[in-house]
Coordinates of C-alpha atoms and ligand atoms in Angstrom, one line a residue:
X867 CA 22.9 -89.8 -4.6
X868 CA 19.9 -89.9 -2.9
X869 CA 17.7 -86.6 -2.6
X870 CA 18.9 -86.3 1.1
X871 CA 22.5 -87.2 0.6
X872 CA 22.6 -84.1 -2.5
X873 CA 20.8 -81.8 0.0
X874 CA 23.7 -82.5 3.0
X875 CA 25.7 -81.6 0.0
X876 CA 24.5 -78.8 -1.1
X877 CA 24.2 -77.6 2.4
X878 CA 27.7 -77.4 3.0
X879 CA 28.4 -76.0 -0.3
X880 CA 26.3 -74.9 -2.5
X881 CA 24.2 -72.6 -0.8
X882 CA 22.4 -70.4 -2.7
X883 CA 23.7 -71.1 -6.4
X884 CA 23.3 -74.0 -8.1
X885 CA 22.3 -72.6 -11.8
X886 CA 18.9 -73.8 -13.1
X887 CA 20.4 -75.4 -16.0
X888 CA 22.1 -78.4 -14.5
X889 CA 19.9 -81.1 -16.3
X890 CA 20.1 -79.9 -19.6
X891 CA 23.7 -80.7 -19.3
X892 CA 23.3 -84.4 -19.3
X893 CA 25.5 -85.1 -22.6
X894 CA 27.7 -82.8 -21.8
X895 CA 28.4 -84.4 -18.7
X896 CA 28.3 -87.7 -19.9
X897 CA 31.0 -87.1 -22.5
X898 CA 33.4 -85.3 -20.1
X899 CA 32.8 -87.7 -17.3
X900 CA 33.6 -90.4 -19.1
X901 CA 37.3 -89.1 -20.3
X902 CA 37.9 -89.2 -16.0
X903 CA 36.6 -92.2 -14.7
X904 CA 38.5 -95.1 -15.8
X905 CA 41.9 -94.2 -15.1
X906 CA 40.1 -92.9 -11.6
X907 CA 41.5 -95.5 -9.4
X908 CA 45.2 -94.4 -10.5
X909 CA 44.6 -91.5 -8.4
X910 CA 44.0 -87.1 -9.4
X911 CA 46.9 -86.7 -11.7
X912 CA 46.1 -89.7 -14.3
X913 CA 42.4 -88.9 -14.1
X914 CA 42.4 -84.7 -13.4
X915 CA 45.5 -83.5 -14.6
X916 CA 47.7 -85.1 -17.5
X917 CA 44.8 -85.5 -19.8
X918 CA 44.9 -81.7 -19.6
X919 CA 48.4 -81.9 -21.9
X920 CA 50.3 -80.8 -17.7
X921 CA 52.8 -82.6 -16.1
X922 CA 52.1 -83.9 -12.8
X923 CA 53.2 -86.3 -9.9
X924 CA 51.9 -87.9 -7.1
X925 CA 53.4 -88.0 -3.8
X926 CA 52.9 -89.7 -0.5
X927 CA 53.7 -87.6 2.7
X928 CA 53.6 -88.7 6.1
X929 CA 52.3 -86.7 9.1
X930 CA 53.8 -86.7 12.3
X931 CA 50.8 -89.1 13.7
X932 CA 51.1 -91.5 11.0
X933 CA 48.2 -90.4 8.5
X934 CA 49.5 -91.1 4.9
X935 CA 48.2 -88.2 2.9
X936 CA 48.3 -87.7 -1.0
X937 CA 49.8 -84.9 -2.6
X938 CA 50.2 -83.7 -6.5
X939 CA 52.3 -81.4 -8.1
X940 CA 51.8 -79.7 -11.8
X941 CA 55.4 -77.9 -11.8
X942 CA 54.7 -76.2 -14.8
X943 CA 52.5 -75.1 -17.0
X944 CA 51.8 -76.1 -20.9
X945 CA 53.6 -74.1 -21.7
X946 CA 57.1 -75.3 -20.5
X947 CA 59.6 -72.6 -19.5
X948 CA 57.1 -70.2 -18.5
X949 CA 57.7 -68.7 -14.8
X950 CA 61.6 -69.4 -15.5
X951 CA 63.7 -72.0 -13.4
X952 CA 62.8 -71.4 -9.7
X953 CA 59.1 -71.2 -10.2
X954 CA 57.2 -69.7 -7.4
X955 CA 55.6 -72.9 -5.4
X956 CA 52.3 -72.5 -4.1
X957 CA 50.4 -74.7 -1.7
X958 CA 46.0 -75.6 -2.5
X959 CA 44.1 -76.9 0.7
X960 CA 40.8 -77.7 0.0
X961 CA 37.6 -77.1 2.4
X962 CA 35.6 -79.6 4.5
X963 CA 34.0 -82.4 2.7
X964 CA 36.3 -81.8 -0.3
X965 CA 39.4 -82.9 -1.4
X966 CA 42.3 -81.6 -4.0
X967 CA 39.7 -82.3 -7.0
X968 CA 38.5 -79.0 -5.7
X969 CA 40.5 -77.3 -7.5
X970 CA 40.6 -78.7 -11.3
X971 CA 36.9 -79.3 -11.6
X972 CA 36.8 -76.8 -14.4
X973 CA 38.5 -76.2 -17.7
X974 CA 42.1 -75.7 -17.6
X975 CA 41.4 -72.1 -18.1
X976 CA 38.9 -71.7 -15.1
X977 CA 40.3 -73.7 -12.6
X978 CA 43.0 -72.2 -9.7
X979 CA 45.4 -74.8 -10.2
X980 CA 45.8 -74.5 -13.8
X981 CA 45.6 -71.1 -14.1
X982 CA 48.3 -70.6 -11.6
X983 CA 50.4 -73.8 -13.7
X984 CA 49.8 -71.5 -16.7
X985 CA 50.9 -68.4 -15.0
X986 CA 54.4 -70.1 -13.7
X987 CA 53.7 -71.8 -10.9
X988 CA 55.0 -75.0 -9.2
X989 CA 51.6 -76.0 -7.8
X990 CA 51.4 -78.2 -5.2
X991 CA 47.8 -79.8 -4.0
X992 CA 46.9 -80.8 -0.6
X993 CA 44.7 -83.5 0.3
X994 CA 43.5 -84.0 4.1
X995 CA 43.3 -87.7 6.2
X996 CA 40.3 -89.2 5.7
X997 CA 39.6 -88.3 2.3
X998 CA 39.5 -90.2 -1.2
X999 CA 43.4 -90.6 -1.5
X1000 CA 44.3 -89.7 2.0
X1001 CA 42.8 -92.6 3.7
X1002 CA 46.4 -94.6 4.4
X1003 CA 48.1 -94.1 8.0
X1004 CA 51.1 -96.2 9.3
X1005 CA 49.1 -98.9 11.8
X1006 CA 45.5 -97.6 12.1
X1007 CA 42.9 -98.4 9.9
X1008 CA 40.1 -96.2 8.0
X1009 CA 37.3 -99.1 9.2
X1010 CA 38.2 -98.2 13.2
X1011 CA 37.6 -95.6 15.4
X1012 CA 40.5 -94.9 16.2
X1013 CA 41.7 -93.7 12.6
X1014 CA 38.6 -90.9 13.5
X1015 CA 39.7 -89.5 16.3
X1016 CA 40.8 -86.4 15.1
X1017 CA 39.3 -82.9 15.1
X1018 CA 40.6 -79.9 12.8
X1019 CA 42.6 -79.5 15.8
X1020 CA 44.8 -82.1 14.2
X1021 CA 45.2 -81.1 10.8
X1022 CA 46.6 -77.6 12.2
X1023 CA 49.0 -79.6 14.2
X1024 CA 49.9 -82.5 11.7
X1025 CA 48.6 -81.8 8.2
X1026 CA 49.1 -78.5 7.7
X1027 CA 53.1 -78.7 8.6
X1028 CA 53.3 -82.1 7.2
X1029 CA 52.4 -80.7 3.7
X1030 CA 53.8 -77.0 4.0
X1031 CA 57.3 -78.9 5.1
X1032 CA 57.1 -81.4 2.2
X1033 CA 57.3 -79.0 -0.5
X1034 CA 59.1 -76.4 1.7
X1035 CA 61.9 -79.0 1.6
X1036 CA 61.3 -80.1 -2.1
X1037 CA 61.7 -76.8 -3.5
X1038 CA 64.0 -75.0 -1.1
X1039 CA 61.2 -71.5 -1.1
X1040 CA 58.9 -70.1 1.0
X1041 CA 55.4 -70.9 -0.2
X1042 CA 52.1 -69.2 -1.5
X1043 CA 49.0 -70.3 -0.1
X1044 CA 45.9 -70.9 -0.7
X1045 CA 43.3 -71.8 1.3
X1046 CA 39.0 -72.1 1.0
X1047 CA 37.0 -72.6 3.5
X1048 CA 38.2 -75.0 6.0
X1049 CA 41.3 -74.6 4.3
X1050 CA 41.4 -70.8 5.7
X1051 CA 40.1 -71.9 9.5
X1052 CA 43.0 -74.1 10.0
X1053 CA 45.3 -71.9 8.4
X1054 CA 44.7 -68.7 10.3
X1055 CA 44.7 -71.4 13.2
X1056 CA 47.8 -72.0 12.6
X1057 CA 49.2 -68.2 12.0
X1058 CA 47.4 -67.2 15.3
X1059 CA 50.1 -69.8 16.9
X1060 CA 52.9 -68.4 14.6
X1061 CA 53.2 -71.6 13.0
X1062 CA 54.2 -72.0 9.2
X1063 CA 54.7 -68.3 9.2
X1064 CA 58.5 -68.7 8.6
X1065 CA 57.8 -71.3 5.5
X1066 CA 55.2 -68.9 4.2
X1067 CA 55.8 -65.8 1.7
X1068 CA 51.8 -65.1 1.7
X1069 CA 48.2 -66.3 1.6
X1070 CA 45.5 -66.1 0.1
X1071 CA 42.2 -67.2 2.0
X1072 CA 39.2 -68.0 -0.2
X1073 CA 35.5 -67.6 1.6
X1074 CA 37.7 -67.2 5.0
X1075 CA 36.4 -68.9 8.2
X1076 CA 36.9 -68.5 11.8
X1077 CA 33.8 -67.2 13.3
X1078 CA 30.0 -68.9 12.3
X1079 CA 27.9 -67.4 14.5
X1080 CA 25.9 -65.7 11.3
X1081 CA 25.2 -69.1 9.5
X1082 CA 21.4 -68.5 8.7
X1083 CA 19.6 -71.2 7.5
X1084 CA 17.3 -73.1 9.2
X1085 CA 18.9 -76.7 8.7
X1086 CA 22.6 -75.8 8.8
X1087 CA 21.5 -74.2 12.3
X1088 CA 19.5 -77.2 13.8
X1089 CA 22.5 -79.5 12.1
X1090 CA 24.8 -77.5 14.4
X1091 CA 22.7 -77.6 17.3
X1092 CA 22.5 -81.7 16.4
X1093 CA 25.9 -81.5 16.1
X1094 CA 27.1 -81.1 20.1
X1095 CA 23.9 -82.4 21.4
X1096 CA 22.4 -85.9 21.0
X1097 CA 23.2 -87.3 17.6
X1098 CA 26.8 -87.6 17.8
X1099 CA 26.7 -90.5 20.6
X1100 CA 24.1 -92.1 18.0
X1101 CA 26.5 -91.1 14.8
X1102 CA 29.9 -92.5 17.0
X1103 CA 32.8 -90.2 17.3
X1104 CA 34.2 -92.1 13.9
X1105 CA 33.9 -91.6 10.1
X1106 CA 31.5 -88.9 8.8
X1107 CA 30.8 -90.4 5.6
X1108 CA 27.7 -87.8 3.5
X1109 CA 27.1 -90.6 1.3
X1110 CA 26.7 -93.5 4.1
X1111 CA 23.6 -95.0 5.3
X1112 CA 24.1 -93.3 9.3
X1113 CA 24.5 -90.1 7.7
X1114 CA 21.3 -90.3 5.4
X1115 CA 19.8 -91.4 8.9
X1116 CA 20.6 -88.2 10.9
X1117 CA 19.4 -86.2 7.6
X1118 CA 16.6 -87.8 7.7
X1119 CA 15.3 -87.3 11.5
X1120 CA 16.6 -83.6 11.0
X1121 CA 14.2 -83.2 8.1
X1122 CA 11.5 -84.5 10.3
X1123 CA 11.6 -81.4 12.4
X1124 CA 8.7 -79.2 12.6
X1125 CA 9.3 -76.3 10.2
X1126 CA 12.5 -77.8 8.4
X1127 CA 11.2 -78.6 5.0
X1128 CA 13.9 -80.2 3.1
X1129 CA 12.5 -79.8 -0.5
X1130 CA 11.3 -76.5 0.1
X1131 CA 14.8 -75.6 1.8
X1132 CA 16.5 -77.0 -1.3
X1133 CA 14.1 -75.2 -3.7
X1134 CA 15.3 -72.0 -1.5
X1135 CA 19.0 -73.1 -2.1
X1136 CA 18.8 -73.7 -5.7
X1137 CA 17.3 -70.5 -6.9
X1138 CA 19.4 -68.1 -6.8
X1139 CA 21.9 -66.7 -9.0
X1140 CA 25.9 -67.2 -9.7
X1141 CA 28.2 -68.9 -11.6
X1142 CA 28.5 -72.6 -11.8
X1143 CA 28.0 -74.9 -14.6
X1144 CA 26.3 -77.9 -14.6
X1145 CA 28.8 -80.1 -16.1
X1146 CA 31.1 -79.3 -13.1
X1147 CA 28.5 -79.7 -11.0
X1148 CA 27.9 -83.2 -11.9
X1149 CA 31.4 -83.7 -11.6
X1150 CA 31.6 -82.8 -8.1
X1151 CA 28.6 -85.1 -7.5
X1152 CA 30.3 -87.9 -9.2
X1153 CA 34.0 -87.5 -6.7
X1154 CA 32.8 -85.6 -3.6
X1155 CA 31.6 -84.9 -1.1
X1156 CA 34.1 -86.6 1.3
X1157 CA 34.0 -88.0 4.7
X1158 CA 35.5 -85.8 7.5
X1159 CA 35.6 -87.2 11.2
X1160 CA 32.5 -86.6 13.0
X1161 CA 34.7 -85.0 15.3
X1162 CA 35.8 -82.2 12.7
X1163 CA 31.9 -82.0 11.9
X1164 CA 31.1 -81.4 16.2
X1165 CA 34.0 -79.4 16.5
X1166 CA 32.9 -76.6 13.7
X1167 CA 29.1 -77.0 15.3
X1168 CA 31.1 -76.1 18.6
X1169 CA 32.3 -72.7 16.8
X1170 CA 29.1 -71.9 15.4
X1171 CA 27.5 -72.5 19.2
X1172 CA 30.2 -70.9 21.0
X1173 CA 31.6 -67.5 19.4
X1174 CA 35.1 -68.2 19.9
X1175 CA 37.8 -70.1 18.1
X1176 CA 39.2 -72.4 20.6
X1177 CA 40.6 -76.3 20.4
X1178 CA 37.7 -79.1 20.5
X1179 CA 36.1 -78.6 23.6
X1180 CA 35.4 -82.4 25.2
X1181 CA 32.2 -81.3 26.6
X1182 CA 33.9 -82.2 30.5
X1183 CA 35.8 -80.5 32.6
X1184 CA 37.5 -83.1 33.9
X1185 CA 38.8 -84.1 29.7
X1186 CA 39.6 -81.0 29.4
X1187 CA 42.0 -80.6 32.1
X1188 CA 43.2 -83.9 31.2
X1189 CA 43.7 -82.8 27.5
X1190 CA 44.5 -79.1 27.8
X1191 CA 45.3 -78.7 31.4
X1192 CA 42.5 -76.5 31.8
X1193 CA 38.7 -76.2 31.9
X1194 CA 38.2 -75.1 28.8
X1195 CA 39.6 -75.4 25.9
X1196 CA 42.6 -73.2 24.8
X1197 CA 41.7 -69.9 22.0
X1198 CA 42.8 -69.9 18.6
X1199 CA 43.2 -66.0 18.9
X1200 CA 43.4 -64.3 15.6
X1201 CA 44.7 -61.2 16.7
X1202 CA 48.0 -62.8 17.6
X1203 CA 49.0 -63.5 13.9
X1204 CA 52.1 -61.5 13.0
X1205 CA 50.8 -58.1 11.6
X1206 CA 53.5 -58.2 9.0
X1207 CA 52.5 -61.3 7.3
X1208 CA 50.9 -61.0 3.8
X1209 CA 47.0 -61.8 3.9
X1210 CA 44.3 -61.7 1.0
X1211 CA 41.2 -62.5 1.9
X1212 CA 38.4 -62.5 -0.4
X1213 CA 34.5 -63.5 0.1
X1214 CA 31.0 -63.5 -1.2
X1215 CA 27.9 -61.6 -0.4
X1216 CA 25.8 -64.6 -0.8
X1217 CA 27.8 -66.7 0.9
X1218 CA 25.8 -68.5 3.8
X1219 CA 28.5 -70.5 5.8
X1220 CA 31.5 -67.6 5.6
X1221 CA 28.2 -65.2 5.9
X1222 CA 29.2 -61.7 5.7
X1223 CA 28.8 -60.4 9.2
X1224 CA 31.0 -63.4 10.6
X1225 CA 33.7 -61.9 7.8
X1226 CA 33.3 -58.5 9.6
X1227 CA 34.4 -60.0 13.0
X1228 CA 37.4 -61.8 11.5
X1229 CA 38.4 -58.5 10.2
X1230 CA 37.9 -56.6 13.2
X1231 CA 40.3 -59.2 14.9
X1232 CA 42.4 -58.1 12.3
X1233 CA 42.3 -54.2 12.4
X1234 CA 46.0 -53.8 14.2
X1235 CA 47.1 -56.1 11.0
X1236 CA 49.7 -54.2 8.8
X1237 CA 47.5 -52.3 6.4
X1238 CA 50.0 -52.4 3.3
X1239 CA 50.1 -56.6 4.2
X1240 CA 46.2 -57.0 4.8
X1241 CA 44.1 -56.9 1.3
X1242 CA 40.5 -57.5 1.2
X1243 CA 38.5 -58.4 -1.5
X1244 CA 34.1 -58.4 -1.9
X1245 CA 32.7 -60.3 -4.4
X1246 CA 29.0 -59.6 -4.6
X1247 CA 27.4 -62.1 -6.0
X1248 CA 29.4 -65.0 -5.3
X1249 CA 29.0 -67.5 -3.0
X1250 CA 30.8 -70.6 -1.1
X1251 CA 31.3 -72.9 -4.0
X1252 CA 31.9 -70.1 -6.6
X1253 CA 35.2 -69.4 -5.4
X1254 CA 36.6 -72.5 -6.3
X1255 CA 34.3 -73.7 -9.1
X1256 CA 32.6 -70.4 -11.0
X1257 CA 33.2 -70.5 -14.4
X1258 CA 34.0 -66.3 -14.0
X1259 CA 36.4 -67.1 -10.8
X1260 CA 39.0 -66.7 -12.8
X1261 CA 38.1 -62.8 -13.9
X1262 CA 36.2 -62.2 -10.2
X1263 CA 39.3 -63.8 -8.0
X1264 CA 41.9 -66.0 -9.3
X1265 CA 43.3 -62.9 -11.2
X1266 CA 43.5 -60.9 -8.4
X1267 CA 45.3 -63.2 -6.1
X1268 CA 47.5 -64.2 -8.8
X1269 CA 48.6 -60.2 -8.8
X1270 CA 48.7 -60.2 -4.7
X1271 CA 51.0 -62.9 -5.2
X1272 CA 53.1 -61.1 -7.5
X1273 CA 53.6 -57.9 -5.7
X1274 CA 54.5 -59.8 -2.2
Ligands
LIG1428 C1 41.2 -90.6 21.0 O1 42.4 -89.9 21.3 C2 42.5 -89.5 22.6 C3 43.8 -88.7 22.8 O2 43.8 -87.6 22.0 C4 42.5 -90.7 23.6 O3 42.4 -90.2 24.9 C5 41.2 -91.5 23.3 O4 41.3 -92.7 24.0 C6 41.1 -91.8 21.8 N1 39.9 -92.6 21.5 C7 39.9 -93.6 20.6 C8 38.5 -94.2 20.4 O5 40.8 -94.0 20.0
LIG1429 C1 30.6 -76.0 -19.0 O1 31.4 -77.2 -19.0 C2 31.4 -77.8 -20.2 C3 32.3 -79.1 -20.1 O2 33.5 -78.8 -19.6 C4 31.9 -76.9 -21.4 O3 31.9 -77.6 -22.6 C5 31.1 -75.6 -21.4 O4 31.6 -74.7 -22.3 C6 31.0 -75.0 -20.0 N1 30.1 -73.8 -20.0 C7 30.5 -72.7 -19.5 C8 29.5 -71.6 -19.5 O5 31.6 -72.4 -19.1
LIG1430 C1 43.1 -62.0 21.9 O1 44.3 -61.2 22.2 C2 44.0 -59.9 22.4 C3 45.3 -59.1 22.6 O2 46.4 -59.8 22.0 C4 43.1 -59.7 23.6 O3 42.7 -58.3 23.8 C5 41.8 -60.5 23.4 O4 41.0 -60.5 24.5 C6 42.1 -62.0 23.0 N1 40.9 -62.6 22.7 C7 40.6 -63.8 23.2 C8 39.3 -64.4 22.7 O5 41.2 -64.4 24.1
LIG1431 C1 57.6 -60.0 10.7 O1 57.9 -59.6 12.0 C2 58.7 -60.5 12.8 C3 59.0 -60.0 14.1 O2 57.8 -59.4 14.7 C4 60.1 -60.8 12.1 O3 60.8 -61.8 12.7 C5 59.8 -61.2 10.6 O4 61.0 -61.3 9.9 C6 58.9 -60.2 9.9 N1 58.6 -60.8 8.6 C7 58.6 -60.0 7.5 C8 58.2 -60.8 6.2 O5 58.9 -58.9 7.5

């Protein structure tokens, strides 16, 4: 990765906590790295999960617009037998720029997926169009346009169901859920709409996301602002690939900017605190990040801009109508999910994308919610990427969802 390419990564990420120690870690790295990357190209179970001692299979699962997405299943843990027969099945969707890696970066007894495998459950891991193993669809190819013309619009209203009715139908239960990041903005989406809330026996929502109207730093904010002004008609409404040459180019011109200093910003970034280890780290360098649409990317600048949660706003009056049959686009409104459905939603205090204060608005929307069904959980020092890969996510959050879970 090139300097640029590891700061757009560590924008969306990492924030501020990537641990000083990451190049001390080199032979450590080497030697785990090495266990995963030949079997890579057979897909995340071969090279993730069964060289952990789990079961696991791979599944293809078609959405209603013809994306081909990748799913895997560990439906038990090491231990076989634990959880009994009808083990409790839960659902992983990862965030933007991610995939289901996300969740079995670390040790078997630090990751989610695993941990939740070892604590009997049938775990089932998403994987959204467009990335690594998602990239098939029924006629279009990942090379056109018109493979990219979707927004997170589209994964509410073809990738969520598509998985959630897939294992819904394989295992005959309501599912758990969890979702990070993204993975909470098109979930509570969804809700808002009452959909899935029938298949669904509760969530859990990891860093949750629906307003960003707090993001603070300097280059996220003139990204945004890039975002639904010029750069998009130079970027193309198709792939947004973070380690392609266009992308590097928009980095590039952003750091140009008067005041945006992109060492110094990532000097800023990398300070601080919290919980990651370098070996995972390198990890996640090595498989993500992965490409989104640049629609998804304008889309998510649109929410920071405007606010409000709505569909992709076209920009036009006349689209919209066309699209929406109105001016502008329709509101995801978060006060309309059912007040009785289960919700755990925990987040950081240094968390700069799901920032605090935008947490405080999502919960406000919430404050007619159900308040034996609505738990909320603060981690202090944790932030974006420690929720999914901190070595002590285990003790600081997996272990309380796990219990949520348990007492829905
Ligand atoms: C993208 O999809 C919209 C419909 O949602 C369609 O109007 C438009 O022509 C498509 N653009 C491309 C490049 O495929
Ligand atoms: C970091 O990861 C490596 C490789 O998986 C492991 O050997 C080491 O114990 C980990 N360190 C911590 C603090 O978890
Ligand atoms: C959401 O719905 C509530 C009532 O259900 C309403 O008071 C509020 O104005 C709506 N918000 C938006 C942004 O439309
Ligand atoms: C939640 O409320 C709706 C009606 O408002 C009802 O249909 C549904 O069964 C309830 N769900 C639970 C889990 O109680």
């Amino acid at each position: 990765m090139t300097p640029l390419q590891y700061f757009l990564f560590i924008l969306f990420f990492f924030s501020p906590l990537l641990r000083p120690h990451i190049s001390s870690s080199r032979s450590l790295t080497d030697e785990s790295c090495s266990l995963i990357t030949s079997p890579d190209t057979d897909g995340i179970c071969s090279s993730m999960v069964t060289p952990h001692g789990y079961k696991c299979q791979e599944f293809e699962v078609k959405t209603e617009d013809g994306y081909i997405l990748s799913m895997q299943r560990i439906p038990e843990g090491r231990v076989a037998g634990d959880g009994g027969a009808n083990r409790q099945p839960v659902l992983l969707q990862h965030g933007i720029l991610m995939d289901g890696m996300t969740w079995l970066l670390n040790s078997p007894e630090e990751s989610l997926a695993f941990v939740l495998a070892d604590r009997g459950f049938d775990v089932w891991i998403a994987n959204t169009r467009g990335t690594k193993w998602s990239r098939q669809h029924v006629t279009l190819d990942p090379s056109s346009r018109a493979y990219w013309n979707w927004s997170w619009d589209e994964l509410v209203m073809y990738d969520l169901p598509a998985t959630f009715d897939f294992v819904f139908s394989h295992t005959g239960q309501k599912l758990d859920y969890v979702g990070h990041s993204l993975g909470t903005l098109i979930a509570l989406a969804s809700f808002s709409e009452w959909k899935l809330v029938d298949k669904l026996k509760s969530a859990a929502l990891l860093c949750p996301v629906a307003y960003l109207t707090h993001m603070t730093t300097p280059i996220g904010i003139l990204a945004a602002r890039a975002f639904v002004g010029e750069i998009t008609s130079w970027l193309g409404m198709a792939e947004f690939n973070p380690k392609g040459v266009a992308v590097t180019k928009f980095l590039n011109a952003l750091c140009h900017n008067p005041g945006v200093d992109c060492y110094d910003l990532m000097t800023s970034f990398t300070g601080h605190n919290c919980c990651l280890n370098g070996s995972t780290v390198e990890l996640f360098l090595k498989y993500e990040p992965q490409s989104t649409s640049t629609k998804t990317m304008v889309h998510l600048a649109q929410t920071f801009r405007d606010g409000v949660l709505t569909k992709f706003n076209y920009e036009n009056t006349v689209v919209n109508l066309e699209h929406y049959g109105q001016a502008k686009p329709p509101v995801y409104n978060i006060s309309n999910i059912p007040d009785n459905l289960s919700l755990f939603l925990s987040y950081g205090g240094k968390d700069s994308l799901s920032d605090v204060k935008d947490v405080q608005l999502l919960l406000d929307d919430l404050k007619f919610h159900n308040g034996d069904k609505l738990v909320v959980h603060y981690v202090e020092d944790f932030a974006h990427a420690d929720f999914v890969m901190g070595v002590d996510a285990k003790e600081m959050v997996y272990n309380a969802v796990i219990s949520f879970f348990d007492r829905q």
